[in-house]
């Protein structure tokens, strides 16, 4: 798993928020079709998927980009309020800040590649102080211009943003579709067992529960 740079998924990876994501999606699903998601739908149709694919699944029809943005804002307004209400757990994943500090200190290229849209990225930047570790110009988010996971597009764009060949990148991911996207991009994978159980994840190079289990010493050992 030798590498030159690291790309982080955000939701469920750097921020453990699957409970809030699920609650917000259940609320929107009830609004749009009169019922929430089943457990199977949540794992197969929601976690790691693009908002467009989720909304088109809910409504059973193709949507214009304008319709998608309107629906995204409805759902994300609910989600952001849930985050703010949970002050105790509204923080980065254990060990994340220490690892990010080390990456910055050693000039190791890194960025975020998230299925969130720009309003959420701004929200996270403000409340987590992400500009301390990440160049905002390098963060890749859902702007409607590329296919969602499991397509590799988001990770290929992230590798381009940090100026590296995909084969020289490691991706930290919590969802099977995200792991598949990283693999299709030709990247190594650190699986983060938060949203999904350990037995539900596969095809990773390393599996962790949080970033206390792969701190600077382990990352240094992997460095080419």
Tab-separated table of C-alpha atoms in Angstrom:
chain	number	residue	atom	x	y	z
A	1	UNK	CA	0.000	0.000	0.000
A	2	UNK	CA	2.867	2.386	-0.770
A	3	UNK	CA	1.533	5.862	-1.456
A	4	UNK	CA	2.320	9.499	-2.095
A	5	UNK	CA	-1.035	11.019	-1.097
A	6	UNK	CA	-4.258	10.317	0.792
A	7	UNK	CA	-7.862	11.071	-0.189
A	8	UNK	CA	-10.534	11.071	2.492
A	9	UNK	CA	-14.213	10.436	2.058
A	10	UNK	CA	-15.921	12.671	4.607
A	11	UNK	CA	-19.321	11.485	5.860
A	12	UNK	CA	-18.900	8.290	7.839
A	13	UNK	CA	-15.119	8.531	7.519
A	14	UNK	CA	-13.730	11.796	8.898
A	15	UNK	CA	-17.069	12.556	10.552
A	16	UNK	CA	-19.131	9.719	12.054
A	17	UNK	CA	-22.616	10.890	11.144
A	18	UNK	CA	-24.514	7.890	9.779
A	19	UNK	CA	-27.254	8.263	12.406
A	20	UNK	CA	-27.952	11.842	11.346
A	21	UNK	CA	-27.782	10.978	7.659
A	22	UNK	CA	-30.255	8.160	8.151
A	23	UNK	CA	-32.624	10.303	10.208
A	24	UNK	CA	-32.601	13.073	7.592
A	25	UNK	CA	-33.151	10.619	4.731
A	26	UNK	CA	-36.004	8.911	6.592
A	27	UNK	CA	-37.683	12.286	7.098
A	28	UNK	CA	-37.386	13.237	3.433
A	29	UNK	CA	-38.489	9.785	2.308
A	30	UNK	CA	-41.641	10.049	4.416
A	31	UNK	CA	-42.307	13.481	2.923
A	32	UNK	CA	-41.882	12.268	-0.659
A	33	UNK	CA	-43.412	8.780	-0.594
A	34	UNK	CA	-45.139	8.427	2.750
A	35	UNK	CA	-42.678	6.006	4.357
A	36	UNK	CA	-39.081	5.821	5.459
A	37	UNK	CA	-36.347	3.608	4.071
A	38	UNK	CA	-36.086	-0.049	4.985
A	39	UNK	CA	-32.767	-1.199	6.435
A	40	UNK	CA	-31.966	-2.901	3.138
A	41	UNK	CA	-32.685	0.267	1.168
A	42	UNK	CA	-30.573	2.338	3.531
A	43	UNK	CA	-27.535	0.141	3.023
A	44	UNK	CA	-27.985	-0.565	-0.676
A	45	UNK	CA	-29.539	2.648	-1.983
A	46	UNK	CA	-28.437	5.437	0.360
A	47	UNK	CA	-25.072	5.128	2.107
A	48	UNK	CA	-22.286	6.197	-0.227
A	49	UNK	CA	-24.651	6.992	-3.112
A	50	UNK	CA	-25.085	10.341	-4.834
A	51	UNK	CA	-28.078	12.455	-3.875
A	52	UNK	CA	-29.349	12.319	-7.458
A	53	UNK	CA	-29.444	8.528	-7.472
A	54	UNK	CA	-31.240	8.455	-4.100
A	55	UNK	CA	-33.882	10.983	-5.091
A	56	UNK	CA	-34.471	9.346	-8.458
A	57	UNK	CA	-34.885	6.037	-6.648
A	58	UNK	CA	-37.373	7.616	-4.221
A	59	UNK	CA	-39.423	9.326	-6.913
A	60	UNK	CA	-39.025	6.599	-9.545
A	61	UNK	CA	-38.253	9.082	-12.314
A	62	UNK	CA	-35.354	11.078	-13.774
A	63	UNK	CA	-34.865	14.574	-12.354
A	64	UNK	CA	-33.439	17.784	-13.724
A	65	UNK	CA	-30.382	19.212	-12.004
A	66	UNK	CA	-32.510	22.069	-10.663
A	67	UNK	CA	-34.938	19.590	-9.097
A	68	UNK	CA	-32.034	17.680	-7.576
A	69	UNK	CA	-30.564	20.822	-5.996
A	70	UNK	CA	-33.944	21.767	-4.498
A	71	UNK	CA	-34.390	18.310	-2.981
A	72	UNK	CA	-30.810	18.210	-1.729
A	73	UNK	CA	-31.273	21.471	0.127
A	74	UNK	CA	-34.467	20.143	1.739
A	75	UNK	CA	-32.666	17.083	3.037
A	76	UNK	CA	-29.411	18.830	4.005
A	77	UNK	CA	-31.213	21.550	5.963
A	78	UNK	CA	-32.636	18.786	8.156
A	79	UNK	CA	-29.242	17.081	8.382
A	80	UNK	CA	-27.317	20.226	9.362
A	81	UNK	CA	-29.824	21.023	12.099
A	82	UNK	CA	-29.395	17.493	13.506
A	83	UNK	CA	-25.630	18.009	13.562
A	84	UNK	CA	-25.923	21.288	15.464
A	85	UNK	CA	-28.315	19.751	17.985
A	86	UNK	CA	-25.807	16.999	18.867
A	87	UNK	CA	-23.021	19.162	20.303
A	88	UNK	CA	-21.298	16.286	22.093
A	89	UNK	CA	-20.720	14.234	18.927
A	90	UNK	CA	-20.376	17.046	16.402
A	91	UNK	CA	-16.634	16.595	15.961
A	92	UNK	CA	-14.120	14.848	13.721
A	93	UNK	CA	-13.548	11.111	14.078
A	94	UNK	CA	-11.193	9.959	16.845
A	95	UNK	CA	-7.566	10.346	15.797
A	96	UNK	CA	-8.413	12.345	12.663
A	97	UNK	CA	-7.043	15.710	13.822
A	98	UNK	CA	-3.750	14.187	14.939
A	99	UNK	CA	-3.327	12.326	11.651
A	100	UNK	CA	-4.191	15.409	9.596
A	101	UNK	CA	-1.703	17.492	11.595
A	102	UNK	CA	0.997	14.946	10.788
A	103	UNK	CA	0.151	14.897	7.073
A	104	UNK	CA	0.420	18.688	6.947
A	105	UNK	CA	3.678	18.744	8.898
A	106	UNK	CA	5.220	16.254	6.457
A	107	UNK	CA	3.820	17.861	3.300
A	108	UNK	CA	1.966	14.730	2.233
A	109	UNK	CA	-0.669	15.637	-0.383
A	110	UNK	CA	-4.202	15.013	0.852
A	111	UNK	CA	-7.747	16.160	0.217
A	112	UNK	CA	-11.415	15.353	0.718
A	113	UNK	CA	-13.670	13.761	-1.901
A	114	UNK	CA	-17.259	13.893	-0.702
A	115	UNK	CA	-20.696	13.227	-2.142
A	116	UNK	CA	-21.905	16.253	-0.160
A	117	UNK	CA	-22.736	19.449	-2.031
A	118	UNK	CA	-21.117	22.858	-1.564
A	119	UNK	CA	-23.361	24.117	1.262
A	120	UNK	CA	-22.415	21.161	3.421
A	121	UNK	CA	-18.746	21.583	2.558
A	122	UNK	CA	-18.930	25.198	3.724
A	123	UNK	CA	-20.797	24.055	6.848
A	124	UNK	CA	-18.078	21.524	7.700
A	125	UNK	CA	-15.291	23.995	6.926
A	126	UNK	CA	-16.822	26.505	9.321
A	127	UNK	CA	-17.642	24.180	12.212
A	128	UNK	CA	-14.665	21.818	12.020
A	129	UNK	CA	-12.066	24.367	10.951
A	130	UNK	CA	-11.136	22.211	7.955
A	131	UNK	CA	-9.069	24.974	6.338
A	132	UNK	CA	-6.446	24.199	8.986
A	133	UNK	CA	-5.701	20.966	7.124
A	134	UNK	CA	-7.262	21.164	3.659
A	135	UNK	CA	-6.865	23.540	0.740
A	136	UNK	CA	-10.509	24.360	-0.141
A	137	UNK	CA	-9.562	24.519	-3.827
A	138	UNK	CA	-8.605	20.851	-3.733
A	139	UNK	CA	-11.763	19.538	-2.052
A	140	UNK	CA	-13.974	17.584	-4.460
A	141	UNK	CA	-17.725	17.683	-3.811
A	142	UNK	CA	-20.924	16.949	-5.679
A	143	UNK	CA	-21.298	19.787	-8.180
A	144	UNK	CA	-23.429	17.795	-10.615
A	145	UNK	CA	-20.654	17.401	-13.193
A	146	UNK	CA	-19.565	13.806	-12.611
A	147	UNK	CA	-21.092	10.410	-11.972
A	148	UNK	CA	-21.575	9.302	-8.383
A	149	UNK	CA	-20.011	6.290	-6.697
A	150	UNK	CA	-19.389	3.475	-7.550
A	151	UNK	CA	-18.123	5.305	-10.647
A	152	UNK	CA	-14.470	6.261	-10.051
A	153	UNK	CA	-14.908	9.872	-11.194
A	154	UNK	CA	-14.841	11.552	-7.791
A	155	UNK	CA	-11.563	9.902	-6.817
A	156	UNK	CA	-9.939	10.445	-10.183
A	157	UNK	CA	-10.760	14.133	-9.879
A	158	UNK	CA	-9.364	14.216	-6.348
A	159	UNK	CA	-6.089	12.643	-7.482
A	160	UNK	CA	-5.853	15.287	-10.183
A	161	UNK	CA	-6.472	18.038	-7.629
A	162	UNK	CA	-3.506	16.906	-5.518
A	163	UNK	CA	-1.345	16.324	-8.580
A	164	UNK	CA	-0.832	12.579	-8.236
A	165	UNK	CA	-1.308	9.468	-10.301
A	166	UNK	CA	-4.280	7.451	-8.978
A	167	UNK	CA	-1.992	4.487	-8.368
A	168	UNK	CA	-0.045	6.580	-5.846
A	169	UNK	CA	-3.113	7.411	-3.749
A	170	UNK	CA	-4.776	5.772	-0.751
A	171	UNK	CA	-8.486	6.361	-0.164
A	172	UNK	CA	-10.109	6.212	3.289
A	173	UNK	CA	-13.712	5.035	2.811
A	174	UNK	CA	-16.597	3.716	4.925
A	175	UNK	CA	-19.028	2.433	2.247
A	176	UNK	CA	-18.836	-0.532	-0.154
A	177	UNK	CA	-19.772	1.657	-3.147
A	178	UNK	CA	-17.005	4.059	-2.175
A	179	UNK	CA	-14.479	1.256	-1.894
A	180	UNK	CA	-15.569	0.045	-5.312
A	181	UNK	CA	-15.143	3.566	-6.709
A	182	UNK	CA	-11.622	3.791	-5.292
A	183	UNK	CA	-10.697	0.398	-6.691
A	184	UNK	CA	-12.056	1.328	-10.101
A	185	UNK	CA	-9.876	4.432	-9.915
A	186	UNK	CA	-6.851	2.193	-9.340
A	187	UNK	CA	-6.259	3.261	-5.732
A	188	UNK	CA	-5.439	1.502	-2.468
A	189	UNK	CA	-8.128	1.539	0.217
A	190	UNK	CA	-8.324	1.956	3.974
A	191	UNK	CA	-11.764	0.718	5.006
A	192	UNK	CA	-13.334	2.518	7.967
A	193	UNK	CA	-15.895	0.309	9.735
A	194	UNK	CA	-18.355	2.893	11.013
A	195	UNK	CA	-21.462	3.031	8.825
A	196	UNK	CA	-21.147	-0.622	7.865
A	197	UNK	CA	-20.168	-3.628	9.941
A	198	UNK	CA	-16.718	-5.090	9.425
A	199	UNK	CA	-18.212	-8.175	7.790
A	200	UNK	CA	-20.070	-5.977	5.286
A	201	UNK	CA	-16.848	-4.451	3.945
A	202	UNK	CA	-14.410	-6.142	1.577
A	203	UNK	CA	-11.701	-5.461	-1.013
A	204	UNK	CA	-9.779	-3.107	1.265
A	205	UNK	CA	-6.052	-3.153	1.993
A	206	UNK	CA	-6.458	-2.223	5.639
A	207	UNK	CA	-9.527	-2.069	7.903
A	208	UNK	CA	-9.836	0.281	10.897
A	209	UNK	CA	-12.553	1.429	13.289
A	210	UNK	CA	-11.203	4.976	13.575
A	211	UNK	CA	-7.999	6.906	12.973
A	212	UNK	CA	-6.485	6.122	16.352
A	213	UNK	CA	-5.716	2.725	14.780
A	214	UNK	CA	-3.667	4.169	11.922
A	215	UNK	CA	-1.816	7.163	13.262
A	216	UNK	CA	1.380	8.797	12.032
A	217	UNK	CA	3.615	5.814	12.756
A	218	UNK	CA	1.529	3.452	10.651
A	219	UNK	CA	1.131	5.984	7.845
A	220	UNK	CA	4.888	6.598	7.868
A	221	UNK	CA	5.499	2.872	7.529
A	222	UNK	CA	3.307	2.775	4.432
A	223	UNK	CA	5.035	5.721	2.772
A	224	UNK	CA	7.039	4.785	-0.319
